[in-house]
Every structure is written in structure tokens, then in C-alpha cells.
Coordinates of C-alpha atoms in Angstrom, one line a residue:
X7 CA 5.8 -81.6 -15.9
X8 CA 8.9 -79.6 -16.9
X9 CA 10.5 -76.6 -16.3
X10 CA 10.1 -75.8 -20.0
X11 CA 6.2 -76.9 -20.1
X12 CA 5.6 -74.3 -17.3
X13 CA 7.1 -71.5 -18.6
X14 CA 5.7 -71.9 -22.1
X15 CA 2.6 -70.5 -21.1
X16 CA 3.8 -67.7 -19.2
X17 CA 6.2 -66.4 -21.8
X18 CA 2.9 -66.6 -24.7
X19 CA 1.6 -64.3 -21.5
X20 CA 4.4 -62.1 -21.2
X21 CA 4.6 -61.7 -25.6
X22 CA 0.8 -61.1 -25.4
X23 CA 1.6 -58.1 -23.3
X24 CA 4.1 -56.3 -24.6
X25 CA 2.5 -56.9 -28.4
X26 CA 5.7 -56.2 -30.7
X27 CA 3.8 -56.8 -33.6
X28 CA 1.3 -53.7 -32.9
X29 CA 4.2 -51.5 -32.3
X30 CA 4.3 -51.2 -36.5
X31 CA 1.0 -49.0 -35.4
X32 CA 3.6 -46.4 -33.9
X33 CA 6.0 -46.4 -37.3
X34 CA 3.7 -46.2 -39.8
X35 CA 2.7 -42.8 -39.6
X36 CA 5.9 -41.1 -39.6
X37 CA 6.8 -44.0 -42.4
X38 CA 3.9 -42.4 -44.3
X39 CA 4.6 -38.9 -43.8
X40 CA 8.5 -39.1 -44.3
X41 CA 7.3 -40.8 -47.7
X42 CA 5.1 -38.5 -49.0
X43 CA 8.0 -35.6 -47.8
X44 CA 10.3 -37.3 -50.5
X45 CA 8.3 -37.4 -53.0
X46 CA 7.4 -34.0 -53.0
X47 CA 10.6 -32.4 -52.0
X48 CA 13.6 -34.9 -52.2
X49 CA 14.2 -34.3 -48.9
X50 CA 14.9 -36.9 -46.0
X51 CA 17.1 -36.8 -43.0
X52 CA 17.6 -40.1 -41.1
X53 CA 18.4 -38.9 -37.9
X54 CA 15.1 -36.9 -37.8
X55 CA 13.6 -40.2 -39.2
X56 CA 15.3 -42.5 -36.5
X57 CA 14.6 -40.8 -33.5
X58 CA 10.9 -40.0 -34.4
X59 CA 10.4 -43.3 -35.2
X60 CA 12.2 -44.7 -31.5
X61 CA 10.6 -41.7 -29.5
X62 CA 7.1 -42.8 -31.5
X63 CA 7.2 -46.6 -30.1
X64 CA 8.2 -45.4 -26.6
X65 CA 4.9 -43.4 -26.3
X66 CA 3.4 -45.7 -27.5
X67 CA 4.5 -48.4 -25.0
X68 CA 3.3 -45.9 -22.9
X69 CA -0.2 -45.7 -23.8
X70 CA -0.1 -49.4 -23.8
X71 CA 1.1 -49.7 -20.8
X72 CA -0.5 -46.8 -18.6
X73 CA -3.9 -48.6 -20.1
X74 CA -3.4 -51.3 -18.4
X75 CA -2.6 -49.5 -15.0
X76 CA -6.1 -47.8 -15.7
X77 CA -8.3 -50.4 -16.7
X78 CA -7.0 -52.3 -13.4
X79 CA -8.9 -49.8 -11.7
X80 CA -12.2 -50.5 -13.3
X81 CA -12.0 -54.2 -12.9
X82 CA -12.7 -54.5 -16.8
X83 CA -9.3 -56.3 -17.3
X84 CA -10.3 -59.4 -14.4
X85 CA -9.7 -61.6 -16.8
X86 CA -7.2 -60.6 -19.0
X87 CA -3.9 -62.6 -18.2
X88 CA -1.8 -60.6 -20.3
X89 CA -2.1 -57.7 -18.3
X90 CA 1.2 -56.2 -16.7
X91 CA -0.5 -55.5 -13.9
X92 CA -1.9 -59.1 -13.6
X93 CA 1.0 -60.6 -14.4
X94 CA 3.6 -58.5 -12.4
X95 CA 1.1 -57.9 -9.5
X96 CA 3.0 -54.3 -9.2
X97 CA 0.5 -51.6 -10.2
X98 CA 2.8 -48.7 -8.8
X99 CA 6.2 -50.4 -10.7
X100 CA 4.1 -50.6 -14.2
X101 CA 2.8 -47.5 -14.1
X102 CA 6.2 -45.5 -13.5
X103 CA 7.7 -48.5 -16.3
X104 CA 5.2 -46.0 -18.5
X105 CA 5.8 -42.9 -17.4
X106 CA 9.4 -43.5 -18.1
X107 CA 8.4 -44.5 -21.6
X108 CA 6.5 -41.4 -22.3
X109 CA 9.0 -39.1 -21.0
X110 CA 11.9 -41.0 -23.2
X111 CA 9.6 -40.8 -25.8
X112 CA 9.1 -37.1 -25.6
X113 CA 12.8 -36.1 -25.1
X114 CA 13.6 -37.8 -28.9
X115 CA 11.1 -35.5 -30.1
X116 CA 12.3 -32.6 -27.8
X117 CA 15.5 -33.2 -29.3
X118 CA 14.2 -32.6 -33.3
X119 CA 12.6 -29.7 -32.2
X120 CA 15.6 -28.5 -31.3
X121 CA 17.9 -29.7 -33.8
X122 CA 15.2 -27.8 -35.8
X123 CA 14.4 -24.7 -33.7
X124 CA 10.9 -25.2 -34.3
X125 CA 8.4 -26.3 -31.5
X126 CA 5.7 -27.5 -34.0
X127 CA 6.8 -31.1 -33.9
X128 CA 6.8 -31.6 -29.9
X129 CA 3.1 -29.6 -30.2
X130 CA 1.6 -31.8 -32.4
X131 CA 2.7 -35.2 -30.4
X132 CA 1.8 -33.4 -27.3
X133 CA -1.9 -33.3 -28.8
X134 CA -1.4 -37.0 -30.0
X135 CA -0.1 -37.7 -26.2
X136 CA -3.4 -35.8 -24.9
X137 CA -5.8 -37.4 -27.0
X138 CA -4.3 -41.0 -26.0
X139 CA -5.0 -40.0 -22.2
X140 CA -8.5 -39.0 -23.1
X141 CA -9.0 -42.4 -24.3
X142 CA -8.1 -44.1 -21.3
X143 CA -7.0 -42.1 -18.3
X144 CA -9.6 -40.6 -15.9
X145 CA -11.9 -38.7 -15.9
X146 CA -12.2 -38.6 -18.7
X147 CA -11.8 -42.7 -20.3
X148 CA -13.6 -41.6 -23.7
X149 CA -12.8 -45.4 -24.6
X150 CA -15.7 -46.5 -22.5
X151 CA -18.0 -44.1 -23.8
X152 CA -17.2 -46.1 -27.6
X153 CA -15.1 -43.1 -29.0
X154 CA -11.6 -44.4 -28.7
X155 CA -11.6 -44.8 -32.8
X156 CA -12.3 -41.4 -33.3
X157 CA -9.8 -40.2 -31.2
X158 CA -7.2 -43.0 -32.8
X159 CA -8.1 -42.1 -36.3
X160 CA -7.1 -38.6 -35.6
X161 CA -3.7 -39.2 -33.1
X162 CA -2.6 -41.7 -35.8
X163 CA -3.5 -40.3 -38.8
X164 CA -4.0 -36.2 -39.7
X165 CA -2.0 -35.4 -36.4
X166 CA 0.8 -38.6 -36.9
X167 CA 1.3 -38.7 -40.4
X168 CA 1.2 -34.7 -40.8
X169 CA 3.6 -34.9 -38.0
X170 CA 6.0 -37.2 -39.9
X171 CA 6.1 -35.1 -42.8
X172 CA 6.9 -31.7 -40.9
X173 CA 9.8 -33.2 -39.6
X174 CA 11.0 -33.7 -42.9
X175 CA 10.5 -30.1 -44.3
X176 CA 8.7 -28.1 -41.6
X177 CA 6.1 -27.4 -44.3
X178 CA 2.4 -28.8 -44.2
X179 CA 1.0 -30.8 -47.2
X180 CA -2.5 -31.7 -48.9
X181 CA -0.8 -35.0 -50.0
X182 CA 0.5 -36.1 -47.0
X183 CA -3.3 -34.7 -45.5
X184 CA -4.5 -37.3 -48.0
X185 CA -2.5 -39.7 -47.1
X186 CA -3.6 -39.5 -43.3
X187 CA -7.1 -40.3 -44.0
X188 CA -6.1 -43.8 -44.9
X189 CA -3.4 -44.6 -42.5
X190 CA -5.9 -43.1 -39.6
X191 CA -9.0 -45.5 -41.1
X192 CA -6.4 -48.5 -41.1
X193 CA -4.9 -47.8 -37.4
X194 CA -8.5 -47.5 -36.1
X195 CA -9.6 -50.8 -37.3
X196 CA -6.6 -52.3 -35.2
X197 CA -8.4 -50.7 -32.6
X198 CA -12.0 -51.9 -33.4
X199 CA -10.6 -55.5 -33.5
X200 CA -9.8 -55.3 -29.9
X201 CA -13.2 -54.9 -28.9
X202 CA -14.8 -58.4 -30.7
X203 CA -13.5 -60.8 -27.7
X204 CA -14.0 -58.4 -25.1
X205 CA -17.6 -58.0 -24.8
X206 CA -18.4 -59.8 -22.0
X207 CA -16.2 -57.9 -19.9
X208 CA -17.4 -54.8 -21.4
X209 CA -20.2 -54.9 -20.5
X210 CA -19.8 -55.5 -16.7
X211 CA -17.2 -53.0 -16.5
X212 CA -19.5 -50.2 -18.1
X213 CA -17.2 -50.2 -21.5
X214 CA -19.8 -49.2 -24.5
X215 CA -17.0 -49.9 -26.8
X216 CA -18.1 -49.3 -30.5
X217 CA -18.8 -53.7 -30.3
X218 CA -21.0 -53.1 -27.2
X219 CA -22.9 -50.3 -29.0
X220 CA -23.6 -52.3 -32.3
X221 CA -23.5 -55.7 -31.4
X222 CA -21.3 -58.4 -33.0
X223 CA -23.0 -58.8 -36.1
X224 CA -23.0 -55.4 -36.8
X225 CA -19.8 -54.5 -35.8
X226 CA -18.6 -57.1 -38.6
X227 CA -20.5 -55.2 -41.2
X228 CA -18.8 -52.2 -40.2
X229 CA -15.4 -53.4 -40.1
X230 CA -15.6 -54.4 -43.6
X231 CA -17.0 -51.3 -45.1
X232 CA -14.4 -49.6 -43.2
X233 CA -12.0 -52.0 -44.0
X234 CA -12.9 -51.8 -47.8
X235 CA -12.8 -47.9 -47.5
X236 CA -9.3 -48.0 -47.9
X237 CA -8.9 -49.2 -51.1
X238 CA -11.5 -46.8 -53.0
X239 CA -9.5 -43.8 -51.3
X240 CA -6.0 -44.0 -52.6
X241 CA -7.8 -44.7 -55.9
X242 CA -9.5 -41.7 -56.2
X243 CA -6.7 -39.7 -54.7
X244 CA -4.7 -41.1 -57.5
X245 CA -7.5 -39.8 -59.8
X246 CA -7.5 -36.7 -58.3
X247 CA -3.6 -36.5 -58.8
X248 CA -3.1 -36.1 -55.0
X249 CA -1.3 -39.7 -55.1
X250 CA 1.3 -41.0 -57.7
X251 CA 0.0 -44.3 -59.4
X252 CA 2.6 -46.2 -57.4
X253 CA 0.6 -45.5 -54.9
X254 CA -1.7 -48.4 -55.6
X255 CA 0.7 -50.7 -55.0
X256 CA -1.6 -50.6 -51.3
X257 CA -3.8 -52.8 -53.2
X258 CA -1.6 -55.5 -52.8
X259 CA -2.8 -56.0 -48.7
X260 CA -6.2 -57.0 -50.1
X261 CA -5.4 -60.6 -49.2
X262 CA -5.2 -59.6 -45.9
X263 CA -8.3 -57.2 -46.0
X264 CA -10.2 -60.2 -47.1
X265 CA -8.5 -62.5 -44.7
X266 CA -9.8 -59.8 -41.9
X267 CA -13.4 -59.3 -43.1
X268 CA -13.8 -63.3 -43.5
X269 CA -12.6 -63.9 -40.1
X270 CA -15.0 -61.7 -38.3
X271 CA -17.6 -62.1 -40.1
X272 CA -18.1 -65.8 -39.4
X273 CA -16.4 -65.3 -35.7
X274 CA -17.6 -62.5 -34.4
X275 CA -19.6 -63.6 -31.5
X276 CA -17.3 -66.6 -30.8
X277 CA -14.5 -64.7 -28.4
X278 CA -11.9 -67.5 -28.4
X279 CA -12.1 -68.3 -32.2
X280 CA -11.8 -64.2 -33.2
X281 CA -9.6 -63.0 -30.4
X282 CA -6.7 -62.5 -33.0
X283 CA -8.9 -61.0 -35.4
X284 CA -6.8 -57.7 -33.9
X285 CA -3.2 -59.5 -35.2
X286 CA -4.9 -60.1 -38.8
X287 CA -5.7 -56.2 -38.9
X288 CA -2.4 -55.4 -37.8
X289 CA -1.2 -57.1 -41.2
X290 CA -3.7 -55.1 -43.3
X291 CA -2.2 -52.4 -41.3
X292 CA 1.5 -53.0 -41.8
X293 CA 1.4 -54.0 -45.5
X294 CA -1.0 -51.4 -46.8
X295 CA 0.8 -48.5 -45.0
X296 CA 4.3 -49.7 -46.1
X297 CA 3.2 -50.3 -49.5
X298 CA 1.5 -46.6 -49.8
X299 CA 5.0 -44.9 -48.5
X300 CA 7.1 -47.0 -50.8
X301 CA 4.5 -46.2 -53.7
X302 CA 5.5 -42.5 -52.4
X303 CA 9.2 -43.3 -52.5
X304 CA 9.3 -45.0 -55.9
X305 CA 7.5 -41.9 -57.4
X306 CA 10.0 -39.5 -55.8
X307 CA 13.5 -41.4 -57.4

């Protein structure tokens, strides 16, 4: 066997954890907000932009991170390769990898605070920061107790995306309030994904993750009411003339949104077959948050 065929696998192990694609979780909030921020008042500074949007990924790769340092102490992630920890074998050396992270992250947004003599920004990703500890450091580890989406929907979407457009005009919005309500349903489905292969583990480790709670066939029905939520919202905020009709540009993820709901639904209690069920809801992610801010942008030129 050669050199090459033995590291294959352990570089699919070292891609599986960091997860680039799921950083697009971290940008699509302040993508969102910025978005609605120009369409409503032709405003939009890049540097603000840029640096939220690097500071957002690095606290991000903390929470990613730092859950992996917590979860090895609850034996839930035995057998999950991917893990830093498993795959470094240095608990101590990951977990300050994060902290470093988090505090990089929170100097960028330090830095617009400043620029903008306003603390409101670092306040609200200090919440976002608090609620992501909730969800997995102790004591408190809400994600075992099945509340994680909750706690996502509301870091990633009325805190993030309201966040993204106060940086832009240090002025709060309905629209961009609006506009939250879909990117936090969309981010927490990411979220629910993870749970549909895990189950097993779960379950052993005392995780009543939202999968756990409902069971896999459930859990499928959910996603795709949730899933199809999505679609029916920027519709009516477009009817209610909260939205711009570009704004239903969105529509154009549904291929993945059926993609998602297809996959689970004849997967879900096969873990190896709808593992990357969670990459598929990425895409739904990416495409229809991207597509809702440049529906925003179009309507502000």
C-alpha cells in the first residue's frame, strides 16, 4: 500500500473536521443583513463588511471546535473519527486552538465597535457567543436536552442577521427582522441534519437531540415542513411589502430543498446512507440565503 493510499483517508478525516463548507453558516447572516441595509438605505461599508464576516467564521470555528473538546468529555463522540480531539489526541492543544479563535474573532468585532463608537455590535455577538456555549459547554449543554435549534435559530437569525444590518447603519429594521426569520429556520435545519446519523450515540451518551426525541421518521416529517416553511415566508413578506419581489429569486434553492426532504425521508434510519443529509442542507442554506440578499441588492440599485 502507498504512501498516497494511507493518507487519503486521513486527509477525508482531517476535511471532515474542519467542515469549510458549513462555514457559509457563519456569512450568511451578516450577507443577509448587510443586504437588506442597502436596500433600504444605500449604505454599505466593506471594511465593516469584511471584518464582520472574518471575525464571524473565527467564532464560529470556535464553537465548532470547543464542541468537540466538550463532547470528548461525555464520551458521545467515541466514534466519531473526525473529531480534533480524536484525531490530534491533544484535548488541552484543541481547546486553546478555540479559544484563540474566539478571541480573534471578537477583537474584529471589538474593532467595528470602535471604528463606530458604538458597543451595540460586540453586545449582540456577545449574546450570539453565550447562547453557542449554552448549547454545548457545561453545565449547562442545552444541546442534549434537544434545544440546540432553538438556541441556533435565534444566534443565527434575529441576533445574526439584525447584527449584520446594524453594522451597516447602527439603526434596527422590521425588514431585516423579517428577513431573520428565514435565515434562522434555514441555519437550524443544518443543525437538525446533524442529528439523523447520530442516534445511536445519542442515546448512550444521554443526548435527546430533537432526532432522539421524535424518532427518525418523524424527524423527516419535520424537516420538511420546516424545510418547506421557507418558501411560503418570503412570499408573504413580499405580499405584505416587507420584501422586494426580487426577493423570490430564493425560490430558486427549491431543487435543493427537494433534494433534502427526498434524502431523509427515504434514509433517515439508515446512518451511513443519510450522514451527509447535513452537506445537502448546507446547500439549501447557502443558495437560498445568497439568493434572498442579492434579491435585496438588486432591489436597492
Amino acid at each position: 500500500m502507498t504512501t498516497k493510499q494511507i493518507s487519503h483517508p486521513k486527509i477525508k478525516l482531517w476535511m471532515a473536521a474542519i467542515k469549510p463548507p458549513m462555514y457559509s453558516v457563519a456569512i450568511m447572516p451578516i450577507w443577509v443583513g448587510g443586504a437588506v441595509a442597502f436596500a433600504e438605505n444605500k449604505v454599505f461599508n466593506l471594511a465593516v463588511f469584511s471584518t464582520f464576516i472574518v471575525a464571524a467564521i473565527l467564532i464560529l470555528a470556535w464553537e465548532n471546535i470547543s464542541n468537540d473538546v466538550f463532547d470528548s468529555e461525555t464520551g458521545i463522540d467515541v466514534n466519531k473519527h473526525h473529531s480534533l480531539v480524536n484525531l490530534t489526541g491533544k484535548k488541552a492543544l484543541v481547546f486553546l486552538l478555540g479559544n484563540l479563535c474566539l478571541i480573534s474573532g471578537l477583537l474584529g468585532i471589538l474593532a467595528i465597535a470602535t471604528w463606530q463608537q458604538d458597543p451595540t455590535i460586540i453586545s449582540i455577538i456577545l449574546l450570539c457567543c453565550g447562547l453557542g456555549y449554552m448549547y454545548q459547554g457545561p453545565p449547562f449543554r442545552l444541546g442534549y436536552q434537544g434545544l440546540g435549534e432553538i438556541l441556533c435559530f435565534f444566534a443565527f437569525g434575529p441576533l445574526g442577521v439584525s447584527a449584520g444590518y446594524y453594522s451597516q447603519t447602527q439603526t434596527w429594521s422590521i425588514t431585516s427582522l423579517a428577513a431573520s426569520v428565514i435565515v434562522g429556520i434555514v441555519t437550524s435545519l443544518v443543525l437538525f441534519c446533524s442529528h439523523f446519523h447520530q442516534v445511536d450515540d445519542d442515546i448512550k451518551a444521554g443526548k435527546r437531540s430533537p432526532i432522539v426525541r421524535l424518532g427518525t421518521a418523524n424527524g423527516a416529517k419535520v424537516l420538511t415542513w420546516f424545510t418547506a416553511s421557507i418558501y411560503p415566508f418570503s412570499l408573504l413578506f413580499v405580499l405584505l411589502g416587507f420584501f422586494p419581489v426580487w426577493t423570490l429569486l430564493s425560490w430558486l434553492s427549491l431543487p435543493y430543498a427537494f433534494k433534502l426532504c427526498r434524502h431523509v425521508q427515504q434514509n433517515h434510519n439508515q446512518p451511513e446512507k443519510v450522514s451527509n443529509c447535513k452537506f445537502i442542507a448546507v446547500a439549501v442554506h447557502f443558495w437560498s440565503c445568497l439568493l434572498l440578499g442579492l434579491g435585496f441588492v438588486i432591489a436597492g440599485i
